[in-house]
Amino acid sequence: MPDNSVTSKGALGATKKADSADNADILHAEHPPYLRHHFNSAEQQADAASFAMWLFLLTEVMFFGGLFTAYLIYRNWYYPAFVAGSHQLNVVWGTTNTFVLILSSFTMAMGVWCAETRRRKGLVLCLMLTFILGLCFLGIKTIEYREKIEMHHVPGFHYSLQSFLDPASNPEVYKEYHDKPLALDMARHTEIYFSLYFLMTGMHAVHMIIGIGILAFMIFRARAGAYTSGHVTFVENFGLYWHFVDIVWIYLFALLYLISRH
Amino acid sequence: MSEPNEHAHHIVGPGVYVAILFALLIGTALTVWASFIDLGFWNPIIALAIATSKATLVVLFFMGVKYSSKLTKLTVFAGIFTFLILISMTLSDYISRAWGSW
């Protein structure tokens, strides 16, 4: 296996300390500067990084999977409460946000392509568009959360059962769905629906905020040309993370907003 | 040092990404439209089927699993499989319990 790491070890061992710096420069010229010495090749290094990223995403699948399982169980138990709770969500904002997030996934995918084909300006543009679309998503989410706060649909001491005990008191929702009043014990279970709603969309939003933070860092580095000189691992792996967050939203949108709509 | 699962890095072009973008946008419109029609038992199934098709497109093309190594494909499959165990075993337990009679 005649690879760089073996030769460099032998050469460095035989060289005196004084000129080992010169020697290291020569040896580094034989391979891309980003290749760590414990990898045989740049391909092996990229494969290892991608594998590790997928393992991380598996832990994320199980993390959100637990939340989805909890949602499915409670929905089976307290079905009428979950239908009534779902009717309180604004499907127009939800749909808009789905479009925004899918667009941001597309701009991110294009960003990865720009990095792979060494287009620095294209990469910066794509990352900035992804950044802006991510902020749009959070902005719309904030509008939705504010509606819930105003309606006293945030679980806790100020939670109000009025929309569920007397649906006609909320004419905007009532004229579309004509919900029947729920019995008190079932109406109280709408709080479980909204607990899960805030937990799941909240954890999703935390992932978005982390992603947007990393995007800002990447825009800064991309402008300096960091990802357009052949080493695209960071951009590719961030792309995987961003698409994963998109997938979580695709399911959240279907489960929280859509399946009780008709 | 070329392992059997090592491969030249495949670059997916903008054409594919644009096509997937439109497929995802159409899928979203379709699922919103379908959710307003009363199909009874079938509503959640259709919503989840469309969501799963959209997720599959994202995984295969945006995340590039279709063009990636066997190791990555196996990892993704293992993740989905474990997730399905989590969902199906938990739900089959809850659904098959004799509620109220213990």
Short mmCIF file of C-alpha atoms in Angstrom, two decimals:
data_model
loop_
_atom_site.label_atom_id
_atom_site.label_comp_id
_atom_site.label_asym_id
_atom_site.label_seq_id
_atom_site.Cartn_x
_atom_site.Cartn_y
_atom_site.Cartn_z
CA MET A 1 0.00 0.00 0.00
CA PRO A 2 2.34 2.81 -1.15
CA ASP A 3 0.45 5.85 0.11
CA ASN A 4 1.44 9.25 1.43
CA SER A 5 1.24 8.53 5.12
CA VAL A 6 3.76 5.70 4.99
CA THR A 7 6.34 7.62 2.96
CA SER A 8 5.93 10.75 5.07
CA LYS A 9 6.51 8.80 8.29
CA GLY A 10 9.72 7.26 6.98
CA ALA A 11 11.00 10.51 5.51
CA LEU A 12 10.23 12.57 8.61
CA GLY A 13 11.84 9.96 10.84
CA ALA A 14 15.10 10.13 8.93
CA THR A 15 15.21 13.93 8.74
CA LYS A 16 16.75 16.16 11.40
CA LYS A 17 14.43 18.57 13.18
CA ALA A 18 16.04 21.62 11.55
CA ASP A 19 14.88 20.90 8.00
CA SER A 20 11.81 18.84 8.82
CA ALA A 21 9.64 21.93 8.19
CA ASP A 22 10.92 22.18 4.61
CA ASN A 23 10.39 18.51 4.15
CA ALA A 24 6.81 18.67 5.44
CA ASP A 25 6.07 21.34 2.84
CA ILE A 26 7.30 19.08 0.07
CA LEU A 27 5.37 16.12 1.41
CA HIS A 28 2.20 18.16 1.77
CA ALA A 29 2.47 19.20 -1.84
CA GLU A 30 1.87 15.56 -2.76
CA HIS A 31 -1.70 15.60 -1.48
CA PRO A 32 -4.48 18.18 -1.08
CA PRO A 33 -3.91 20.32 2.05
CA TYR A 34 -7.27 19.27 3.54
CA LEU A 35 -6.42 15.54 3.51
CA ARG A 36 -5.77 14.31 7.06
CA HIS A 37 -2.84 11.92 7.34
CA HIS A 38 -4.84 9.07 8.84
CA PHE A 39 -6.85 8.69 5.63
CA ASN A 40 -5.58 6.88 2.56
CA SER A 41 -7.24 9.18 0.08
CA ALA A 42 -9.49 12.22 -0.20
CA GLU A 43 -12.32 9.91 -1.32
CA GLN A 44 -11.95 7.78 1.81
CA GLN A 45 -11.95 10.91 3.97
CA ALA A 46 -15.12 12.22 2.26
CA ASP A 47 -16.84 8.84 2.59
CA ALA A 48 -16.01 8.66 6.30
CA ALA A 49 -17.35 12.18 6.91
CA SER A 50 -20.53 11.46 4.99
CA PHE A 51 -21.06 8.17 6.88
CA ALA A 52 -20.63 9.97 10.21
CA MET A 53 -23.15 12.63 9.14
CA TRP A 54 -25.69 9.93 8.26
CA LEU A 55 -25.16 8.26 11.65
CA PHE A 56 -25.89 11.61 13.30
CA LEU A 57 -29.04 11.95 11.19
CA LEU A 58 -30.14 8.48 12.36
CA THR A 59 -30.01 9.70 15.96
CA GLU A 60 -32.13 12.65 14.82
CA VAL A 61 -34.61 10.27 13.15
CA MET A 62 -35.03 8.42 16.45
CA PHE A 63 -35.31 11.71 18.37
CA PHE A 64 -38.13 13.06 16.21
CA GLY A 65 -39.46 9.51 15.85
CA GLY A 66 -40.23 9.45 19.58
CA LEU A 67 -42.22 12.68 19.24
CA PHE A 68 -44.11 11.37 16.21
CA THR A 69 -44.93 8.13 18.06
CA ALA A 70 -46.25 10.09 21.05
CA TYR A 71 -48.39 12.15 18.66
CA LEU A 72 -49.84 9.03 16.98
CA ILE A 73 -50.72 7.36 20.31
CA TYR A 74 -52.42 10.44 21.76
CA ARG A 75 -54.22 11.09 18.50
CA ASN A 76 -55.69 7.58 18.66
CA TRP A 77 -56.75 8.08 22.29
CA TYR A 78 -58.19 11.59 22.08
CA TYR A 79 -59.22 11.74 18.43
CA PRO A 80 -61.99 14.42 18.74
CA ALA A 81 -59.68 16.71 20.73
CA PHE A 82 -56.95 16.35 18.11
CA VAL A 83 -59.35 17.13 15.26
CA ALA A 84 -60.66 20.23 17.05
CA GLY A 85 -57.13 21.33 17.94
CA SER A 86 -55.94 20.87 14.36
CA HIS A 87 -58.78 23.07 13.06
CA GLN A 88 -57.31 25.96 15.05
CA LEU A 89 -54.13 25.92 12.93
CA ASN A 90 -53.91 28.23 9.95
CA VAL A 91 -53.50 26.01 6.89
CA VAL A 92 -52.58 28.98 4.65
CA TRP A 93 -49.55 29.84 6.78
CA GLY A 94 -48.67 26.15 7.05
CA THR A 95 -48.79 25.68 3.27
CA THR A 96 -46.79 28.88 2.67
CA ASN A 97 -44.14 27.67 5.08
CA THR A 98 -43.98 24.29 3.34
CA PHE A 99 -43.33 26.04 0.02
CA VAL A 100 -40.70 28.28 1.65
CA LEU A 101 -38.88 25.31 3.16
CA ILE A 102 -38.96 23.25 -0.05
CA LEU A 103 -37.55 26.25 -1.94
CA SER A 104 -34.78 26.57 0.66
CA SER A 105 -33.95 22.89 0.24
CA PHE A 106 -33.67 23.50 -3.50
CA THR A 107 -31.36 26.52 -3.06
CA MET A 108 -29.25 24.44 -0.64
CA ALA A 109 -29.00 21.59 -3.17
CA MET A 110 -27.94 24.13 -5.80
CA GLY A 111 -25.38 25.46 -3.32
CA VAL A 112 -23.84 22.00 -3.00
CA TRP A 113 -23.70 21.77 -6.79
CA CYS A 114 -21.98 25.21 -6.98
CA ALA A 115 -19.40 24.07 -4.40
CA GLU A 116 -18.76 20.82 -6.27
CA THR A 117 -18.28 22.66 -9.58
CA ARG A 118 -16.23 25.42 -7.88
CA ARG A 119 -18.57 28.35 -8.51
CA ARG A 120 -17.79 30.72 -5.64
CA LYS A 121 -20.31 33.47 -6.47
CA GLY A 122 -23.05 30.95 -7.16
CA LEU A 123 -22.37 29.23 -3.84
CA VAL A 124 -22.50 32.50 -1.89
CA LEU A 125 -25.77 33.43 -3.63
CA CYS A 126 -27.35 30.03 -2.93
CA LEU A 127 -26.31 30.07 0.72
CA MET A 128 -27.69 33.59 1.14
CA LEU A 129 -31.02 32.60 -0.47
CA THR A 130 -31.19 29.55 1.82
CA PHE A 131 -30.42 31.81 4.80
CA ILE A 132 -33.18 34.28 3.83
CA LEU A 133 -35.75 31.54 3.19
CA GLY A 134 -34.88 30.00 6.56
CA LEU A 135 -35.54 33.35 8.23
CA CYS A 136 -38.86 33.66 6.30
CA PHE A 137 -39.90 30.28 7.68
CA LEU A 138 -39.14 31.35 11.25
CA GLY A 139 -40.94 34.68 10.68
CA ILE A 140 -44.12 32.91 9.55
CA LYS A 141 -43.79 30.48 12.46
CA THR A 142 -43.63 33.51 14.79
CA ILE A 143 -46.88 34.89 13.32
CA GLU A 144 -48.53 31.51 13.91
CA TYR A 145 -47.20 31.27 17.48
CA ARG A 146 -48.50 34.78 18.19
CA GLU A 147 -51.99 33.77 17.02
CA LYS A 148 -51.85 30.84 19.44
CA ILE A 149 -50.74 33.10 22.30
CA GLU A 150 -53.56 35.56 21.58
CA MET A 151 -56.11 32.72 21.49
CA HIS A 152 -54.75 31.33 24.79
CA HIS A 153 -53.92 28.05 23.07
CA VAL A 154 -50.48 27.78 24.66
CA PRO A 155 -50.60 24.96 27.26
CA GLY A 156 -50.24 26.21 30.81
CA PHE A 157 -52.05 28.37 33.39
CA HIS A 158 -53.58 30.65 30.76
CA TYR A 159 -54.87 27.89 28.51
CA SER A 160 -58.46 28.57 27.40
CA LEU A 161 -61.00 25.88 26.51
CA GLN A 162 -63.44 28.37 25.02
CA SER A 163 -62.76 27.51 21.36
CA PHE A 164 -63.57 23.87 22.12
CA LEU A 165 -66.48 24.16 24.58
CA ASP A 166 -68.15 26.83 22.47
CA PRO A 167 -66.73 26.64 18.89
CA ALA A 168 -69.13 29.31 17.60
CA SER A 169 -67.29 31.86 19.78
CA ASN A 170 -64.49 31.74 17.22
CA PRO A 171 -66.43 32.61 14.01
CA GLU A 172 -63.42 32.49 11.64
CA VAL A 173 -62.76 28.83 12.37
CA TYR A 174 -66.41 27.93 12.96
CA LYS A 175 -67.65 29.04 9.55
CA GLU A 176 -65.21 26.64 7.87
CA TYR A 177 -65.46 23.54 10.01
CA HIS A 178 -68.70 23.79 12.04
CA ASP A 179 -67.10 21.95 14.96
CA LYS A 180 -69.50 20.54 17.53
CA PRO A 181 -68.82 21.54 21.16
CA LEU A 182 -66.63 19.02 22.97
CA ALA A 183 -67.46 17.62 26.41
CA LEU A 184 -65.32 19.18 29.15
CA ASP A 185 -63.05 16.15 29.65
CA MET A 186 -62.37 15.82 25.90
CA ALA A 187 -61.94 19.59 25.51
CA ARG A 188 -59.23 19.48 28.19
CA HIS A 189 -57.29 16.98 26.05
CA THR A 190 -56.83 19.65 23.35
CA GLU A 191 -54.07 20.88 25.66
CA ILE A 192 -52.18 17.65 24.85
CA TYR A 193 -52.58 18.39 21.15
CA PHE A 194 -51.11 21.87 21.61
CA SER A 195 -48.33 20.56 23.90
CA LEU A 196 -47.28 18.22 21.10
CA TYR A 197 -47.76 20.97 18.51
CA PHE A 198 -45.41 23.33 20.37
CA LEU A 199 -42.94 20.57 21.26
CA MET A 200 -42.66 19.26 17.70
CA THR A 201 -42.72 22.55 15.79
CA GLY A 202 -40.54 24.09 18.52
CA MET A 203 -37.86 21.38 18.23
CA HIS A 204 -38.07 21.75 14.47
CA ALA A 205 -37.61 25.53 14.83
CA VAL A 206 -34.57 24.97 17.10
CA HIS A 207 -33.04 22.89 14.31
CA MET A 208 -33.81 25.69 11.85
CA ILE A 209 -32.16 28.29 14.13
CA ILE A 210 -29.03 26.14 14.48
CA GLY A 211 -29.01 25.64 10.70
CA ILE A 212 -29.36 29.37 10.03
CA GLY A 213 -26.47 30.07 12.41
CA ILE A 214 -24.25 27.58 10.58
CA LEU A 215 -25.40 29.09 7.24
CA ALA A 216 -24.22 32.54 8.36
CA PHE A 217 -20.82 31.05 9.21
CA MET A 218 -20.72 29.26 5.85
CA ILE A 219 -21.58 32.43 3.87
CA PHE A 220 -18.67 34.16 5.60
CA ARG A 221 -16.28 31.29 4.75
CA ALA A 222 -17.66 30.76 1.23
CA ARG A 223 -16.95 34.40 0.33
CA ALA A 224 -13.29 33.70 1.14
CA GLY A 225 -13.43 30.74 -1.24
CA ALA A 226 -13.18 28.05 1.44
CA TYR A 227 -15.56 25.57 -0.18
CA THR A 228 -14.73 26.08 -3.86
CA SER A 229 -11.22 24.66 -3.93
CA GLY A 230 -12.22 20.99 -4.02
CA HIS A 231 -12.98 20.37 -0.33
CA VAL A 232 -16.78 20.35 -0.22
CA THR A 233 -17.43 18.01 2.72
CA PHE A 234 -18.72 20.73 5.04
CA VAL A 235 -21.20 22.10 2.48
CA GLU A 236 -22.39 18.60 1.51
CA ASN A 237 -22.91 17.50 5.12
CA PHE A 238 -24.69 20.71 6.03
CA GLY A 239 -26.90 20.11 2.98
CA LEU A 240 -27.82 16.68 4.40
CA TYR A 241 -28.78 18.33 7.72
CA TRP A 242 -30.86 21.01 6.02
CA HIS A 243 -32.74 18.49 3.85
CA PHE A 244 -33.39 16.34 6.93
CA VAL A 245 -35.00 19.33 8.68
CA ASP A 246 -37.09 19.81 5.52
CA ILE A 247 -38.28 16.17 5.69
CA VAL A 248 -39.29 16.56 9.34
CA TRP A 249 -41.43 19.55 8.35
CA ILE A 250 -43.04 17.63 5.46
CA TYR A 251 -44.36 15.13 8.03
CA LEU A 252 -45.22 17.76 10.65
CA PHE A 253 -47.26 19.64 8.05
CA ALA A 254 -49.17 16.48 7.06
CA LEU A 255 -49.80 15.32 10.63
CA LEU A 256 -50.50 18.58 12.46
CA TYR A 257 -52.22 20.66 9.77
CA LEU A 258 -53.71 18.39 7.15
CA ILE A 259 -55.05 15.02 8.27
CA SER A 260 -58.02 16.42 10.22
CA ARG A 261 -58.84 19.20 7.79
CA HIS A 262 -61.85 17.96 5.78
CA MET B 1 -6.39 0.84 -2.33
CA SER B 2 -9.63 0.92 -4.26
CA GLU B 3 -12.22 -0.77 -2.10
CA PRO B 4 -15.21 -2.31 -3.88
CA ASN B 5 -17.53 0.35 -2.40
CA GLU B 6 -15.30 3.28 -3.30
CA HIS B 7 -16.56 5.25 -6.24
CA ALA B 8 -16.03 8.41 -8.21
CA HIS B 9 -17.98 11.23 -6.56
CA HIS B 10 -21.17 11.74 -8.53
CA ILE B 11 -22.27 15.34 -9.04
CA VAL B 12 -26.01 15.81 -9.47
CA GLY B 13 -26.80 18.63 -11.89
CA PRO B 14 -29.25 21.55 -11.66
CA GLY B 15 -31.65 19.90 -14.13
CA VAL B 16 -32.41 17.10 -11.67
CA TYR B 17 -32.78 19.57 -8.79
CA VAL B 18 -35.24 21.75 -10.72
CA ALA B 19 -37.31 18.69 -11.67
CA ILE B 20 -37.41 17.53 -8.03
CA LEU B 21 -38.31 21.05 -6.87
CA PHE B 22 -41.36 21.07 -9.15
CA ALA B 23 -42.34 17.56 -8.11
CA LEU B 24 -42.21 18.65 -4.45
CA LEU B 25 -44.21 21.83 -5.09
CA ILE B 26 -46.87 19.87 -6.99
CA GLY B 27 -46.93 17.26 -4.21
CA THR B 28 -47.53 19.98 -1.62
CA ALA B 29 -50.38 21.52 -3.62
CA LEU B 30 -51.86 18.06 -4.15
CA THR B 31 -51.79 17.11 -0.47
CA VAL B 32 -53.41 20.41 0.61
CA TRP B 33 -56.13 19.96 -2.03
CA ALA B 34 -56.72 16.32 -1.00
CA SER B 35 -56.98 17.26 2.69
CA PHE B 36 -60.08 19.38 2.04
CA ILE B 37 -61.98 16.49 0.43
CA ASP B 38 -63.74 14.17 2.83
CA LEU B 39 -62.40 10.70 2.10
CA GLY B 40 -63.01 9.40 5.60
CA PHE B 41 -60.60 6.63 6.48
CA TRP B 42 -58.40 7.43 3.46
CA ASN B 43 -57.56 11.06 4.34
CA PRO B 44 -54.65 10.33 6.70
CA ILE B 45 -53.39 7.52 4.48
CA ILE B 46 -53.27 9.78 1.41
CA ALA B 47 -51.66 12.63 3.38
CA LEU B 48 -48.96 10.30 4.74
CA ALA B 49 -48.45 8.61 1.35
CA ILE B 50 -47.84 11.98 -0.35
CA ALA B 51 -45.57 13.10 2.52
CA THR B 52 -43.59 9.85 2.20
CA SER B 53 -43.24 10.26 -1.59
CA LYS B 54 -41.97 13.81 -1.05
CA ALA B 55 -39.54 12.65 1.64
CA THR B 56 -38.32 9.85 -0.66
CA LEU B 57 -37.59 12.36 -3.44
CA VAL B 58 -35.65 14.56 -1.01
CA VAL B 59 -33.62 11.61 0.32
CA LEU B 60 -32.85 10.10 -3.10
CA PHE B 61 -32.03 13.27 -5.02
CA PHE B 62 -31.46 16.34 -2.80
CA MET B 63 -29.51 14.20 -0.32
CA GLY B 64 -28.04 12.21 -3.21
CA VAL B 65 -28.59 8.73 -1.73
CA LYS B 66 -29.46 7.38 -5.19
CA TYR B 67 -25.88 8.12 -6.29
CA SER B 68 -24.08 7.31 -3.06
CA SER B 69 -22.11 4.32 -1.78
CA LYS B 70 -23.66 1.06 -0.61
CA LEU B 71 -22.62 1.94 2.95
CA THR B 72 -24.71 5.13 2.87
CA LYS B 73 -27.68 3.29 1.35
CA LEU B 74 -27.48 0.63 4.05
CA THR B 75 -27.24 3.31 6.76
CA VAL B 76 -30.32 5.13 5.47
CA PHE B 77 -32.24 1.87 5.18
CA ALA B 78 -31.23 0.89 8.73
CA GLY B 79 -32.51 4.24 10.00
CA ILE B 80 -35.89 3.90 8.30
CA PHE B 81 -36.20 0.28 9.43
CA THR B 82 -35.47 1.11 13.09
CA PHE B 83 -37.94 3.99 12.93
CA LEU B 84 -40.62 1.66 11.55
CA ILE B 85 -39.97 -0.80 14.39
CA LEU B 86 -40.40 2.04 16.88
CA ILE B 87 -43.73 3.09 15.33
CA SER B 88 -45.24 -0.30 14.48
CA MET B 89 -44.37 -2.16 17.68
CA THR B 90 -45.44 0.70 19.93
CA LEU B 91 -48.74 1.19 18.10
CA SER B 92 -49.51 -2.53 17.87
CA ASP B 93 -49.01 -2.72 21.64
CA TYR B 94 -51.30 0.22 22.36
CA ILE B 95 -53.98 -0.85 19.89
CA SER B 96 -54.14 -4.50 21.05
CA ARG B 97 -54.39 -3.83 24.80
CA ALA B 98 -57.70 -4.71 26.47
CA TRP B 99 -58.41 -1.19 27.60
CA GLY B 100 -60.24 -0.90 30.90
CA SER B 101 -60.28 -4.61 31.72
CA TRP B 102 -57.25 -4.92 33.96
#
